Amino acid sequence: MSGSTIPETSVAEAHRRATDGEALLIDVREPEEWAHGHAEAAELLPLGAVDPTTVPTDRPLLVVCRSGGRSGRAVEVLRAQGLDATNVTGGMTAWQQAGLPMVNDGTDAPRVV
């Protein structure tokens, strides 16, 4: 990252806001990672596909990845275009450690890879 300070929020707060519909949770991991486990309220938008001109702007954006690095980069790109975007601290790894609900595309228990 460029050294600029970006806003961050906890996984618990991100879960609450996304579940309430107050914010949109965007997962910027790759489809293979997403398939193993993701937040139910999240929408998949891999980092390479993040385009500030096509991201919904009707509510604040909460951006998550595995640990916070990719989502931090996405937040910088989105905020540079004037969007209200916040990084989810610790990413899906922290989400899973906090015991927050996850779903996946398979039959095994959801997990972060």
PDB file of N, CA, C and O in Angstrom, residues 56-113:
ATOM      1  N   PRO A  56     -21.565  -1.027  -6.786  1.00  0.00           N
ATOM      2  CA  PRO A  56     -22.757  -0.343  -6.266  1.00  0.00           C
ATOM      3  C   PRO A  56     -22.374   0.786  -5.308  1.00  0.00           C
ATOM      4  O   PRO A  56     -21.436   0.660  -4.527  1.00  0.00           O
ATOM      5  N   THR A  57     -23.097   1.879  -5.391  1.00  0.00           N
ATOM      6  CA  THR A  57     -22.798   3.040  -4.542  1.00  0.00           C
ATOM      7  C   THR A  57     -23.982   3.426  -3.657  1.00  0.00           C
ATOM      8  O   THR A  57     -23.988   4.495  -3.070  1.00  0.00           O
ATOM      9  N   ASP A  58     -24.957   2.535  -3.537  1.00  0.00           N
ATOM     10  CA  ASP A  58     -26.155   2.842  -2.755  1.00  0.00           C
ATOM     11  C   ASP A  58     -25.952   2.701  -1.252  1.00  0.00           C
ATOM     12  O   ASP A  58     -26.809   3.100  -0.470  1.00  0.00           O
ATOM     13  N   ARG A  59     -24.817   2.144  -0.843  1.00  0.00           N
ATOM     14  CA  ARG A  59     -24.495   1.991   0.588  1.00  0.00           C
ATOM     15  C   ARG A  59     -22.986   1.846   0.739  1.00  0.00           C
ATOM     16  O   ARG A  59     -22.289   1.582  -0.241  1.00  0.00           O
ATOM     17  N   PRO A  60     -22.481   2.018   1.944  1.00  0.00           N
ATOM     18  CA  PRO A  60     -21.032   1.877   2.167  1.00  0.00           C
ATOM     19  C   PRO A  60     -20.550   0.483   1.777  1.00  0.00           C
ATOM     20  O   PRO A  60     -21.303  -0.497   1.842  1.00  0.00           O
ATOM     21  N   LEU A  61     -19.286   0.411   1.391  1.00  0.00           N
ATOM     22  CA  LEU A  61     -18.667  -0.846   0.992  1.00  0.00           C
ATOM     23  C   LEU A  61     -17.714  -1.323   2.076  1.00  0.00           C
ATOM     24  O   LEU A  61     -16.897  -0.544   2.572  1.00  0.00           O
ATOM     25  N   LEU A  62     -17.824  -2.579   2.447  1.00  0.00           N
ATOM     26  CA  LEU A  62     -16.908  -3.227   3.377  1.00  0.00           C
ATOM     27  C   LEU A  62     -16.160  -4.263   2.551  1.00  0.00           C
ATOM     28  O   LEU A  62     -16.784  -5.104   1.899  1.00  0.00           O
ATOM     29  N   VAL A  63     -14.841  -4.194   2.545  1.00  0.00           N
ATOM     30  CA  VAL A  63     -14.057  -5.036   1.653  1.00  0.00           C
ATOM     31  C   VAL A  63     -13.229  -6.027   2.471  1.00  0.00           C
ATOM     32  O   VAL A  63     -12.537  -5.641   3.413  1.00  0.00           O
ATOM     33  N   VAL A  64     -13.303  -7.300   2.077  1.00  0.00           N
ATOM     34  CA  VAL A  64     -12.632  -8.371   2.807  1.00  0.00           C
ATOM     35  C   VAL A  64     -11.851  -9.256   1.843  1.00  0.00           C
ATOM     36  O   VAL A  64     -12.218  -9.397   0.678  1.00  0.00           O
ATOM     37  N   CYS A  65     -10.752  -9.824   2.338  1.00  0.00           N
ATOM     38  CA  CYS A  65      -9.986 -10.837   1.608  1.00  0.00           C
ATOM     39  C   CYS A  65      -9.590 -11.899   2.632  1.00  0.00           C
ATOM     40  O   CYS A  65     -10.290 -12.085   3.616  1.00  0.00           O
ATOM     41  N   ARG A  66      -8.483 -12.584   2.419  1.00  0.00           N
ATOM     42  CA  ARG A  66      -8.081 -13.614   3.383  1.00  0.00           C
ATOM     43  C   ARG A  66      -7.554 -13.004   4.671  1.00  0.00           C
ATOM     44  O   ARG A  66      -7.936 -13.392   5.763  1.00  0.00           O
ATOM     45  N   SER A  67      -6.644 -12.008   4.539  1.00  0.00           N
ATOM     46  CA  SER A  67      -6.024 -11.464   5.749  1.00  0.00           C
ATOM     47  C   SER A  67      -6.027  -9.942   5.837  1.00  0.00           C
ATOM     48  O   SER A  67      -5.688  -9.396   6.869  1.00  0.00           O
ATOM     49  N   GLY A  68      -6.372  -9.247   4.780  1.00  0.00           N
ATOM     50  CA  GLY A  68      -6.452  -7.792   4.820  1.00  0.00           C
ATOM     51  C   GLY A  68      -5.600  -7.048   3.818  1.00  0.00           C
ATOM     52  O   GLY A  68      -5.793  -5.855   3.615  1.00  0.00           O
ATOM     53  N   GLY A  69      -4.648  -7.715   3.171  1.00  0.00           N
ATOM     54  CA  GLY A  69      -3.769  -7.045   2.223  1.00  0.00           C
ATOM     55  C   GLY A  69      -4.456  -6.664   0.918  1.00  0.00           C
ATOM     56  O   GLY A  69      -4.430  -5.510   0.501  1.00  0.00           O
ATOM     57  N   ARG A  70      -5.062  -7.640   0.268  1.00  0.00           N
ATOM     58  CA  ARG A  70      -5.741  -7.356  -1.003  1.00  0.00           C
ATOM     59  C   ARG A  70      -6.926  -6.425  -0.804  1.00  0.00           C
ATOM     60  O   ARG A  70      -7.159  -5.522  -1.614  1.00  0.00           O
ATOM     61  N   SER A  71      -7.650  -6.638   0.280  1.00  0.00           N
ATOM     62  CA  SER A  71      -8.804  -5.764   0.525  1.00  0.00           C
ATOM     63  C   SER A  71      -8.343  -4.341   0.801  1.00  0.00           C
ATOM     64  O   SER A  71      -8.997  -3.378   0.386  1.00  0.00           O
ATOM     65  N   GLY A  72      -7.196  -4.175   1.454  1.00  0.00           N
ATOM     66  CA  GLY A  72      -6.650  -2.837   1.683  1.00  0.00           C
ATOM     67  C   GLY A  72      -6.343  -2.133   0.376  1.00  0.00           C
ATOM     68  O   GLY A  72      -6.625  -0.944   0.206  1.00  0.00           O
ATOM     69  N   ARG A  73      -5.766  -2.877  -0.571  1.00  0.00           N
ATOM     70  CA  ARG A  73      -5.477  -2.298  -1.887  1.00  0.00           C
ATOM     71  C   ARG A  73      -6.772  -1.917  -2.603  1.00  0.00           C
ATOM     72  O   ARG A  73      -6.862  -0.855  -3.232  1.00  0.00           O
ATOM     73  N   ALA A  74      -7.782  -2.778  -2.516  1.00  0.00           N
ATOM     74  CA  ALA A  74      -9.069  -2.483  -3.159  1.00  0.00           C
ATOM     75  C   ALA A  74      -9.702  -1.239  -2.549  1.00  0.00           C
ATOM     76  O   ALA A  74     -10.247  -0.393  -3.267  1.00  0.00           O
ATOM     77  N   VAL A  75      -9.625  -1.114  -1.225  1.00  0.00           N
ATOM     78  CA  VAL A  75     -10.187   0.059  -0.553  1.00  0.00           C
ATOM     79  C   VAL A  75      -9.492   1.330  -1.037  1.00  0.00           C
ATOM     80  O   VAL A  75     -10.151   2.349  -1.297  1.00  0.00           O
ATOM     81  N   GLU A  76      -8.179   1.281  -1.177  1.00  0.00           N
ATOM     82  CA  GLU A  76      -7.461   2.465  -1.681  1.00  0.00           C
ATOM     83  C   GLU A  76      -7.949   2.865  -3.069  1.00  0.00           C
ATOM     84  O   GLU A  76      -8.165   4.048  -3.344  1.00  0.00           O
ATOM     85  N   VAL A  77      -8.133   1.893  -3.948  1.00  0.00           N
ATOM     86  CA  VAL A  77      -8.615   2.168  -5.310  1.00  0.00           C
ATOM     87  C   VAL A  77     -10.021   2.766  -5.267  1.00  0.00           C
ATOM     88  O   VAL A  77     -10.311   3.763  -5.941  1.00  0.00           O
ATOM     89  N   LEU A  78     -10.893   2.169  -4.467  1.00  0.00           N
ATOM     90  CA  LEU A  78     -12.279   2.639  -4.383  1.00  0.00           C
ATOM     91  C   LEU A  78     -12.365   4.038  -3.777  1.00  0.00           C
ATOM     92  O   LEU A  78     -13.076   4.903  -4.279  1.00  0.00           O
ATOM     93  N   ARG A  79     -11.608   4.264  -2.712  1.00  0.00           N
ATOM     94  CA  ARG A  79     -11.632   5.576  -2.052  1.00  0.00           C
ATOM     95  C   ARG A  79     -11.023   6.663  -2.940  1.00  0.00           C
ATOM     96  O   ARG A  79     -11.459   7.805  -2.911  1.00  0.00           O
ATOM     97  N   ALA A  80     -10.039   6.297  -3.762  1.00  0.00           N
ATOM     98  CA  ALA A  80      -9.433   7.270  -4.674  1.00  0.00           C
ATOM     99  C   ALA A  80     -10.463   7.794  -5.679  1.00  0.00           C
ATOM    100  O   ALA A  80     -10.305   8.889  -6.214  1.00  0.00           O
ATOM    101  N   GLN A  81     -11.520   7.010  -5.888  1.00  0.00           N
ATOM    102  CA  GLN A  81     -12.590   7.420  -6.797  1.00  0.00           C
ATOM    103  C   GLN A  81     -13.789   8.000  -6.038  1.00  0.00           C
ATOM    104  O   GLN A  81     -14.868   8.156  -6.594  1.00  0.00           O
ATOM    105  N   GLY A  82     -13.590   8.267  -4.741  1.00  0.00           N
ATOM    106  CA  GLY A  82     -14.626   8.918  -3.952  1.00  0.00           C
ATOM    107  C   GLY A  82     -15.668   8.006  -3.336  1.00  0.00           C
ATOM    108  O   GLY A  82     -16.669   8.485  -2.800  1.00  0.00           O
ATOM    109  N   LEU A  83     -15.441   6.694  -3.381  1.00  0.00           N
ATOM    110  CA  LEU A  83     -16.414   5.768  -2.813  1.00  0.00           C
ATOM    111  C   LEU A  83     -16.168   5.565  -1.322  1.00  0.00           C
ATOM    112  O   LEU A  83     -15.038   5.647  -0.841  1.00  0.00           O
ATOM    113  N   ASP A  84     -17.225   5.273  -0.594  1.00  0.00           N
ATOM    114  CA  ASP A  84     -17.176   5.013   0.843  1.00  0.00           C
ATOM    115  C   ASP A  84     -16.825   3.544   1.039  1.00  0.00           C
ATOM    116  O   ASP A  84     -17.697   2.678   1.013  1.00  0.00           O
ATOM    117  N   ALA A  85     -15.535   3.248   1.195  1.00  0.00           N
ATOM    118  CA  ALA A  85     -15.057   1.871   1.333  1.00  0.00           C
ATOM    119  C   ALA A  85     -14.207   1.733   2.580  1.00  0.00           C
ATOM    120  O   ALA A  85     -13.421   2.620   2.908  1.00  0.00           O
ATOM    121  N   THR A  86     -14.369   0.594   3.265  1.00  0.00           N
ATOM    122  CA  THR A  86     -13.665   0.314   4.512  1.00  0.00           C
ATOM    123  C   THR A  86     -13.085  -1.089   4.459  1.00  0.00           C
ATOM    124  O   THR A  86     -13.755  -2.024   4.006  1.00  0.00           O
ATOM    125  N   ASN A  87     -11.868  -1.254   4.946  1.00  0.00           N
ATOM    126  CA  ASN A  87     -11.208  -2.553   5.000  1.00  0.00           C
ATOM    127  C   ASN A  87     -11.682  -3.329   6.226  1.00  0.00           C
ATOM    128  O   ASN A  87     -11.811  -2.766   7.318  1.00  0.00           O
ATOM    129  N   VAL A  88     -11.921  -4.633   6.058  1.00  0.00           N
ATOM    130  CA  VAL A  88     -12.292  -5.499   7.178  1.00  0.00           C
ATOM    131  C   VAL A  88     -10.999  -6.074   7.756  1.00  0.00           C
ATOM    132  O   VAL A  88     -10.316  -6.877   7.118  1.00  0.00           O
ATOM    133  N   THR A  89     -10.654  -5.638   8.954  1.00  0.00           N
ATOM    134  CA  THR A  89      -9.409  -6.004   9.615  1.00  0.00           C
ATOM    135  C   THR A  89      -9.307  -7.515   9.836  1.00  0.00           C
ATOM    136  O   THR A  89     -10.221  -8.121  10.374  1.00  0.00           O
ATOM    137  N   GLY A  90      -8.187  -8.089   9.403  1.00  0.00           N
ATOM    138  CA  GLY A  90      -7.935  -9.511   9.624  1.00  0.00           C
ATOM    139  C   GLY A  90      -8.575 -10.419   8.594  1.00  0.00           C
ATOM    140  O   GLY A  90      -8.298 -11.618   8.573  1.00  0.00           O
ATOM    141  N   GLY A  91      -9.439  -9.887   7.756  1.00  0.00           N
ATOM    142  CA  GLY A  91     -10.044 -10.644   6.672  1.00  0.00           C
ATOM    143  C   GLY A  91     -10.848 -11.855   7.110  1.00  0.00           C
ATOM    144  O   GLY A  91     -11.303 -11.966   8.247  1.00  0.00           O
ATOM    145  N   MET A  92     -10.998 -12.780   6.172  1.00  0.00           N
ATOM    146  CA  MET A  92     -11.785 -13.982   6.440  1.00  0.00           C
ATOM    147  C   MET A  92     -11.104 -14.899   7.453  1.00  0.00           C
ATOM    148  O   MET A  92     -11.777 -15.686   8.117  1.00  0.00           O
ATOM    149  N   THR A  93      -9.796 -14.766   7.603  1.00  0.00           N
ATOM    150  CA  THR A  93      -9.116 -15.536   8.637  1.00  0.00           C
ATOM    151  C   THR A  93      -9.638 -15.123  10.009  1.00  0.00           C
ATOM    152  O   THR A  93      -9.995 -15.977  10.837  1.00  0.00           O
ATOM    153  N   ALA A  94      -9.724 -13.827  10.263  1.00  0.00           N
ATOM    154  CA  ALA A  94     -10.264 -13.330  11.534  1.00  0.00           C
ATOM    155  C   ALA A  94     -11.749 -13.652  11.648  1.00  0.00           C
ATOM    156  O   ALA A  94     -12.249 -13.945  12.739  1.00  0.00           O
ATOM    157  N   TRP A  95     -12.461 -13.592  10.536  1.00  0.00           N
ATOM    158  CA  TRP A  95     -13.897 -13.913  10.511  1.00  0.00           C
ATOM    159  C   TRP A  95     -14.107 -15.341  11.014  1.00  0.00           C
ATOM    160  O   TRP A  95     -14.935 -15.587  11.890  1.00  0.00           O
ATOM    161  N   GLN A  96     -13.346 -16.272  10.449  1.00  0.00           N
ATOM    162  CA  GLN A  96     -13.461 -17.670  10.850  1.00  0.00           C
ATOM    163  C   GLN A  96     -13.059 -17.850  12.313  1.00  0.00           C
ATOM    164  O   GLN A  96     -13.737 -18.548  13.066  1.00  0.00           O
ATOM    165  N   GLN A  97     -11.957 -17.211  12.738  1.00  0.00           N
ATOM    166  CA  GLN A  97     -11.500 -17.323  14.126  1.00  0.00           C
ATOM    167  C   GLN A  97     -12.526 -16.774  15.107  1.00  0.00           C
ATOM    168  O   GLN A  97     -12.628 -17.251  16.234  1.00  0.00           O
ATOM    169  N   ALA A  98     -13.300 -15.772  14.680  1.00  0.00           N
ATOM    170  CA  ALA A  98     -14.331 -15.190  15.540  1.00  0.00           C
ATOM    171  C   ALA A  98     -15.589 -16.055  15.593  1.00  0.00           C
ATOM    172  O   ALA A  98     -16.513 -15.758  16.353  1.00  0.00           O
ATOM    173  N   GLY A  99     -15.633 -17.104  14.775  1.00  0.00           N
ATOM    174  CA  GLY A  99     -16.792 -17.995  14.773  1.00  0.00           C
ATOM    175  C   GLY A  99     -18.005 -17.406  14.070  1.00  0.00           C
ATOM    176  O   GLY A  99     -19.128 -17.858  14.301  1.00  0.00           O
ATOM    177  N   LEU A 100     -17.777 -16.423  13.213  1.00  0.00           N
ATOM    178  CA  LEU A 100     -18.883 -15.826  12.473  1.00  0.00           C
ATOM    179  C   LEU A 100     -19.339 -16.787  11.376  1.00  0.00           C
ATOM    180  O   LEU A 100     -18.546 -17.578  10.873  1.00  0.00           O
ATOM    181  N   PRO A 101     -20.607 -16.719  10.997  1.00  0.00           N
ATOM    182  CA  PRO A 101     -21.142 -17.697  10.044  1.00  0.00           C
ATOM    183  C   PRO A 101     -20.493 -17.598   8.668  1.00  0.00           C
ATOM    184  O   PRO A 101     -20.226 -16.511   8.165  1.00  0.00           O
ATOM    185  N   MET A 102     -20.262 -18.785   8.113  1.00  0.00           N
ATOM    186  CA  MET A 102     -19.687 -18.905   6.773  1.00  0.00           C
ATOM    187  C   MET A 102     -20.461 -19.976   6.011  1.00  0.00           C
ATOM    188  O   MET A 102     -21.035 -20.880   6.609  1.00  0.00           O
ATOM    189  N   VAL A 103     -20.444 -19.852   4.699  1.00  0.00           N
ATOM    190  CA  VAL A 103     -21.022 -20.845   3.810  1.00  0.00           C
ATOM    191  C   VAL A 103     -19.975 -21.187   2.761  1.00  0.00           C
ATOM    192  O   VAL A 103     -18.967 -20.494   2.634  1.00  0.00           O
ATOM    193  N   ASN A 104     -20.226 -22.261   1.994  1.00  0.00           N
ATOM    194  CA  ASN A 104     -19.309 -22.602   0.911  1.00  0.00           C
ATOM    195  C   ASN A 104     -20.069 -23.255  -0.223  1.00  0.00           C
ATOM    196  O   ASN A 104     -21.279 -23.439  -0.156  1.00  0.00           O
ATOM    197  N   ASP A 105     -19.333 -23.616  -1.257  1.00  0.00           N
ATOM    198  CA  ASP A 105     -19.936 -24.201  -2.449  1.00  0.00           C
ATOM    199  C   ASP A 105     -19.840 -25.725  -2.463  1.00  0.00           C
ATOM    200  O   ASP A 105     -20.143 -26.346  -3.470  1.00  0.00           O
ATOM    201  N   GLY A 106     -19.430 -26.317  -1.352  1.00  0.00           N
ATOM    202  CA  GLY A 106     -19.247 -27.773  -1.308  1.00  0.00           C
ATOM    203  C   GLY A 106     -19.977 -28.408  -0.145  1.00  0.00           C
ATOM    204  O   GLY A 106     -20.852 -27.809   0.471  1.00  0.00           O
ATOM    205  N   THR A 107     -19.578 -29.629   0.174  1.00  0.00           N
ATOM    206  CA  THR A 107     -20.222 -30.377   1.255  1.00  0.00           C
ATOM    207  C   THR A 107     -19.396 -30.390   2.526  1.00  0.00           C
ATOM    208  O   THR A 107     -19.907 -30.719   3.587  1.00  0.00           O
ATOM    209  N   ASP A 108     -18.106 -30.017   2.443  1.00  0.00           N
ATOM    210  CA  ASP A 108     -17.259 -29.938   3.633  1.00  0.00           C
ATOM    211  C   ASP A 108     -17.609 -28.668   4.416  1.00  0.00           C
ATOM    212  O   ASP A 108     -18.254 -27.765   3.895  1.00  0.00           O
ATOM    213  N   ALA A 109     -17.147 -28.634   5.658  1.00  0.00           N
ATOM    214  CA  ALA A 109     -17.359 -27.425   6.459  1.00  0.00           C
ATOM    215  C   ALA A 109     -16.641 -26.238   5.809  1.00  0.00           C
ATOM    216  O   ALA A 109     -15.527 -26.393   5.292  1.00  0.00           O
ATOM    217  N   PRO A 110     -17.259 -25.049   5.818  1.00  0.00           N
ATOM    218  CA  PRO A 110     -16.598 -23.878   5.252  1.00  0.00           C
ATOM    219  C   PRO A 110     -15.291 -23.592   5.972  1.00  0.00           C
ATOM    220  O   PRO A 110     -15.186 -23.764   7.184  1.00  0.00           O
ATOM    221  N   ARG A 111     -14.281 -23.150   5.199  1.00  0.00           N
ATOM    222  CA  ARG A 111     -13.000 -22.809   5.787  1.00  0.00           C
ATOM    223  C   ARG A 111     -12.293 -21.804   4.891  1.00  0.00           C
ATOM    224  O   ARG A 111     -12.611 -21.666   3.721  1.00  0.00           O
ATOM    225  N   VAL A 112     -11.335 -21.120   5.468  1.00  0.00           N
ATOM    226  CA  VAL A 112     -10.546 -20.137   4.732  1.00  0.00           C
ATOM    227  C   VAL A 112      -9.289 -20.827   4.229  1.00  0.00           C
ATOM    228  O   VAL A 112      -8.611 -21.518   5.004  1.00  0.00           O
ATOM    229  N   VAL A 113      -9.007 -20.668   2.947  1.00  0.00           N
ATOM    230  CA  VAL A 113      -7.782 -21.231   2.369  1.00  0.00           C
ATOM    231  C   VAL A 113      -6.905 -20.123   1.844  1.00  0.00           C
ATOM    232  O   VAL A 113      -7.350 -19.034   1.591  1.00  0.00           O
TER     233      VAL A 113
END
